mmCIF file of C-alpha atoms in Angstrom:
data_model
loop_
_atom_site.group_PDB
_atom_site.id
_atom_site.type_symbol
_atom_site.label_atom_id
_atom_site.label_comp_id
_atom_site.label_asym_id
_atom_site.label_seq_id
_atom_site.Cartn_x
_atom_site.Cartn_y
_atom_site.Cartn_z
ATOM 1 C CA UNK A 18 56.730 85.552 89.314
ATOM 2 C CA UNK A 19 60.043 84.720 87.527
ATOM 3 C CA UNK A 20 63.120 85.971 88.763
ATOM 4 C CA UNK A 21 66.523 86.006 87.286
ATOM 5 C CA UNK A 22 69.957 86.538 89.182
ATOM 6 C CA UNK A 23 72.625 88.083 87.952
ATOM 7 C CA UNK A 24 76.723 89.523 88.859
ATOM 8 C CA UNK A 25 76.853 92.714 89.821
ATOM 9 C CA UNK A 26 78.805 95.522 87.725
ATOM 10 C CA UNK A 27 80.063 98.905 87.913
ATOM 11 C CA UNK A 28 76.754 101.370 87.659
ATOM 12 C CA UNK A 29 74.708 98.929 90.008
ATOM 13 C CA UNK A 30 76.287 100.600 93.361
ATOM 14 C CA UNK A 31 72.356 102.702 93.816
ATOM 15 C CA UNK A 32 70.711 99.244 93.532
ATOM 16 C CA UNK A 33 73.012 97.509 96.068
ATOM 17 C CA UNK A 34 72.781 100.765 98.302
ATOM 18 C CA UNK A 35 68.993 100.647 98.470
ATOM 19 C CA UNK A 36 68.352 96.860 98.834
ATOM 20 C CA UNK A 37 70.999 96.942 101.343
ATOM 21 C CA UNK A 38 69.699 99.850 103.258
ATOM 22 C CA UNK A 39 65.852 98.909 103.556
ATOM 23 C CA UNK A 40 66.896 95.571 103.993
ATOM 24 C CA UNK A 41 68.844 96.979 107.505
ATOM 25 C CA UNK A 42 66.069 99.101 108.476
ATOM 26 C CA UNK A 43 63.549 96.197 108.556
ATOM 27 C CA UNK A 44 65.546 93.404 109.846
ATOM 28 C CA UNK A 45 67.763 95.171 112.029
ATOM 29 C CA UNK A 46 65.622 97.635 114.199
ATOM 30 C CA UNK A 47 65.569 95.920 117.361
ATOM 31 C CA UNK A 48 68.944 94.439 117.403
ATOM 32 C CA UNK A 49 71.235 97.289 116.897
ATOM 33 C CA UNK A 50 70.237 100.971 118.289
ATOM 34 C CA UNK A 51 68.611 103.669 116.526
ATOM 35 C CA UNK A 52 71.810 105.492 116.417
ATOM 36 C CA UNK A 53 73.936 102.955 114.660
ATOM 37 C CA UNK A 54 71.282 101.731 112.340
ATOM 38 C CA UNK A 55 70.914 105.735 110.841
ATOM 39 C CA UNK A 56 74.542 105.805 110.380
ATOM 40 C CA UNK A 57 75.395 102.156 108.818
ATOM 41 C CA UNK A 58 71.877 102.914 106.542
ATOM 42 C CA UNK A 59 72.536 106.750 105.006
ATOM 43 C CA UNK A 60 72.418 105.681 101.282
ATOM 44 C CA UNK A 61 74.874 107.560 100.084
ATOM 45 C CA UNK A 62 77.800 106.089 101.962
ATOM 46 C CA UNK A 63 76.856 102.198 101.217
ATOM 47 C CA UNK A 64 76.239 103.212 97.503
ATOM 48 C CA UNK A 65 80.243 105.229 97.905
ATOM 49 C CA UNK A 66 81.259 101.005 99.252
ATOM 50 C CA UNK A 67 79.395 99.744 96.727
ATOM 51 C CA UNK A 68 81.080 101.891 93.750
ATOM 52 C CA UNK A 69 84.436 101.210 95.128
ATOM 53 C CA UNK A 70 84.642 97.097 95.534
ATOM 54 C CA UNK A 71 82.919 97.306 91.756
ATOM 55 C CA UNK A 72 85.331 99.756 90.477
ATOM 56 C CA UNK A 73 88.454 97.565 91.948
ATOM 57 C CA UNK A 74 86.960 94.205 91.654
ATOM 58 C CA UNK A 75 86.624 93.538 95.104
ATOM 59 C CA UNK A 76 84.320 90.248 95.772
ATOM 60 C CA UNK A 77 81.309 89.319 94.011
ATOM 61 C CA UNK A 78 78.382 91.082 93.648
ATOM 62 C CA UNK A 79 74.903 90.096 92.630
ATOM 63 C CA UNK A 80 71.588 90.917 92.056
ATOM 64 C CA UNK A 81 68.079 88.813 91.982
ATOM 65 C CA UNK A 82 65.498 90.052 90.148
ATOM 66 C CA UNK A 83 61.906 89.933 90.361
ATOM 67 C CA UNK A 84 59.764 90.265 87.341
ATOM 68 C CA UNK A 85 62.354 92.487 86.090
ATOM 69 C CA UNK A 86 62.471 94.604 89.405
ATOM 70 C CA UNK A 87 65.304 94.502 91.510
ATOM 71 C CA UNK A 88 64.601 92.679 94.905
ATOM 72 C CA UNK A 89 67.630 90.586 96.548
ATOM 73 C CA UNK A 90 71.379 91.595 96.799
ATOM 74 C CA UNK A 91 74.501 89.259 98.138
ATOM 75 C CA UNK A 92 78.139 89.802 98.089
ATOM 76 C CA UNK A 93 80.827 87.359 98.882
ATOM 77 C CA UNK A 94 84.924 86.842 98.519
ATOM 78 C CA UNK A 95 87.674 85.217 100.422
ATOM 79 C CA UNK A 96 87.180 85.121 104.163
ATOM 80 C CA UNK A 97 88.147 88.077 105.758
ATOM 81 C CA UNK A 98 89.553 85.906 109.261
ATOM 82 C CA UNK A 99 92.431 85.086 109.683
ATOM 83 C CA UNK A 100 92.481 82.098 111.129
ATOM 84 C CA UNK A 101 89.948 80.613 108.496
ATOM 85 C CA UNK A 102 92.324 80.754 105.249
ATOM 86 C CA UNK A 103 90.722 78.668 102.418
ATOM 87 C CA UNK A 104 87.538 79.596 103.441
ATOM 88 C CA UNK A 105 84.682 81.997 101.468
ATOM 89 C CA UNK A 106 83.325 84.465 102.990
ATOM 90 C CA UNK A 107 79.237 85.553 102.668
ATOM 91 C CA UNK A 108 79.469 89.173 103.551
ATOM 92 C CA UNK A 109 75.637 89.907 102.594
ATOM 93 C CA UNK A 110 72.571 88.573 101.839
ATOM 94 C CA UNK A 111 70.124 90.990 101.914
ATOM 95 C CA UNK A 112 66.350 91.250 100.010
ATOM 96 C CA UNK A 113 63.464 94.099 100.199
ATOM 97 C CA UNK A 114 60.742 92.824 102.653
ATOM 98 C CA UNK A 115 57.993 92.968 100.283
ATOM 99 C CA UNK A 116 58.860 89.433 99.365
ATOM 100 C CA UNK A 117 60.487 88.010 102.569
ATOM 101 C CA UNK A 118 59.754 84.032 102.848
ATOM 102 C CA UNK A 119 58.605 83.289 98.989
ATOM 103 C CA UNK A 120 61.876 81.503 98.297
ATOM 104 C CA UNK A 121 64.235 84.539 96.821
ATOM 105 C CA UNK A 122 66.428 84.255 98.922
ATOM 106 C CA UNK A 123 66.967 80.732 98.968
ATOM 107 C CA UNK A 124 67.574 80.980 95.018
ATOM 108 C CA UNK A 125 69.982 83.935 95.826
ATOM 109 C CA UNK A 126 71.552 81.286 98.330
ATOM 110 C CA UNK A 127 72.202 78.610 96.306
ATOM 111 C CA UNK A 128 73.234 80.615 93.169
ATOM 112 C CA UNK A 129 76.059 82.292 95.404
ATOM 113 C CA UNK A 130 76.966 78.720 96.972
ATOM 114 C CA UNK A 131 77.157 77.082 93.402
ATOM 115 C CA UNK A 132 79.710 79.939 92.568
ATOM 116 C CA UNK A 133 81.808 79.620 95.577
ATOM 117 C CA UNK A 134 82.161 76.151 94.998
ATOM 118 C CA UNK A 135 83.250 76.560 90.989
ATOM 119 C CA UNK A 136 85.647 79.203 92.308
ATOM 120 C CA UNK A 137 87.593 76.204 93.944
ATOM 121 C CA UNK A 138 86.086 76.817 97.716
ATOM 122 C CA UNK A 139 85.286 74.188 99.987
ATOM 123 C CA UNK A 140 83.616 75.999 102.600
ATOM 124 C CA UNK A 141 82.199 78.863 103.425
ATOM 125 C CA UNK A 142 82.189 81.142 106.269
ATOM 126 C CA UNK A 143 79.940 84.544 107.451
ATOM 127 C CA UNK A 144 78.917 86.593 110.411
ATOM 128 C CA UNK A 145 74.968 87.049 111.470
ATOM 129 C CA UNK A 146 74.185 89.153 114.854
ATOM 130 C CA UNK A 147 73.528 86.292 117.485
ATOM 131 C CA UNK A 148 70.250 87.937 117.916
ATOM 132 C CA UNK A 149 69.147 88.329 114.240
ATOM 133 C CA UNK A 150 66.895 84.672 114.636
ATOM 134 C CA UNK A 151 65.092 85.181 111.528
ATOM 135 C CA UNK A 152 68.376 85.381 109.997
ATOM 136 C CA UNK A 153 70.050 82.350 111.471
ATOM 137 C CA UNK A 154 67.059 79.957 111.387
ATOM 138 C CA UNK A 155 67.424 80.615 106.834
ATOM 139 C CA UNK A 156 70.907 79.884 107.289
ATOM 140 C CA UNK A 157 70.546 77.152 109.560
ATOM 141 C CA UNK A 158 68.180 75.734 106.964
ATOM 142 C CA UNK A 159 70.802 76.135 104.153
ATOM 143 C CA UNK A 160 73.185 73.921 106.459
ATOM 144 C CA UNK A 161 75.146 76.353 107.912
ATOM 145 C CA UNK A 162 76.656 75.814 111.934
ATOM 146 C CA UNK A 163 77.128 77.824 113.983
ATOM 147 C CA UNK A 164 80.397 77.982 115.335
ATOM 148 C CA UNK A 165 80.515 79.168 118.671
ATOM 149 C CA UNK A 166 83.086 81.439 117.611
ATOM 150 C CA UNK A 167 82.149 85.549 118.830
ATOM 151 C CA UNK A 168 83.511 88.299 116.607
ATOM 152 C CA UNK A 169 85.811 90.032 119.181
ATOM 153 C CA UNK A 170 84.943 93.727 120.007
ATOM 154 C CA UNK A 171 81.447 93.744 118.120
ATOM 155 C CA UNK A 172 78.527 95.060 119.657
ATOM 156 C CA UNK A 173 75.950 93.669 119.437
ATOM 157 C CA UNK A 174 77.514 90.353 119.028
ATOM 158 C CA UNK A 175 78.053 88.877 115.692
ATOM 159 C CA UNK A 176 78.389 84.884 115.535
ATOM 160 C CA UNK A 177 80.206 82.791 113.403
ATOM 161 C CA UNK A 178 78.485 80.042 110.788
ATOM 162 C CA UNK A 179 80.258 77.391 108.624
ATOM 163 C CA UNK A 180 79.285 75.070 106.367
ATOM 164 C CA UNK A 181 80.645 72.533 103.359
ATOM 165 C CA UNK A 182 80.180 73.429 99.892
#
């Protein structure tokens, strides 16, 4: 299978909805209720997100591709924290489950990591929910730590990861 990743532009928002969205409703479902995971998956809001940090420019988008067919979404800027200036920020990483564990997402990984660093960061910085282990074991094995470090106020509880770039 060859795949190809590329940025994200205005007119991919249905794309980055749908990954996103199926993405949630496979690897989610367990660790956040039925109730929140309807209302953070209806399609048409993420795609609305989607259209407007494309339309003002807002982060970096991309897309990996799998024999043509889309299959693997991420999205990353400047960390959102405040008391992590200088860092970048992995908002998502998110891939269909058809093709979970074949190595997509590593490429996706690595890709987005290589950019951050050519975009002058040093390290890097993202939330995972501390029960998402599936999750945090493919970080963990792209060197990220975690940090100890709770998102205040966030239910279920989100962690915080670092690593070098």
């Amino acid at each position: 299978m060859a795949y190809t990743v590329e940025r994200a532009h205005l007119g991919d928002e249905a794309i980055l909805a749908h990954i996103q969205t199926e993405s949630w409703k496979a690897g989610f479902r367990g660790i956040l209720n039925d109730e929140i995971l309807a209302r953070c998956t209806q399609l048409d809001k993420v795609e609305a997100m989607y259209r407007r940090s494309l339309e003002s420019g807002e982060g970096n988008g991309y897309i990996l591709r799998i024999d043509g067919k889309p299959h693997c979404i991420a999205w990353w800027d400047q960390s959102r924290a405040q008391d992590m200036p200088g860092y970048a920020e992995l908002y998502c990483i998110h891939s269909l489950q058809d093709h979970w564990r074949r190595g997509f997402g590593s490429r996706m990984m690595e890709r987005v990591l290589e950019d951050m660093k050519n975009a002058g960061y040093a390290r890097v910085m993202l939330w995972v929910f501390a029960e998402n282990t599936r999750a945090r074991a493919f970080y963990e094995a792209h060197g990220f730590a975690d940090t100890g470090k709770i998102k205040p106020g966030i239910e279920p509880a989100e962690i915080c990861y670092v690593r070098e770039l």
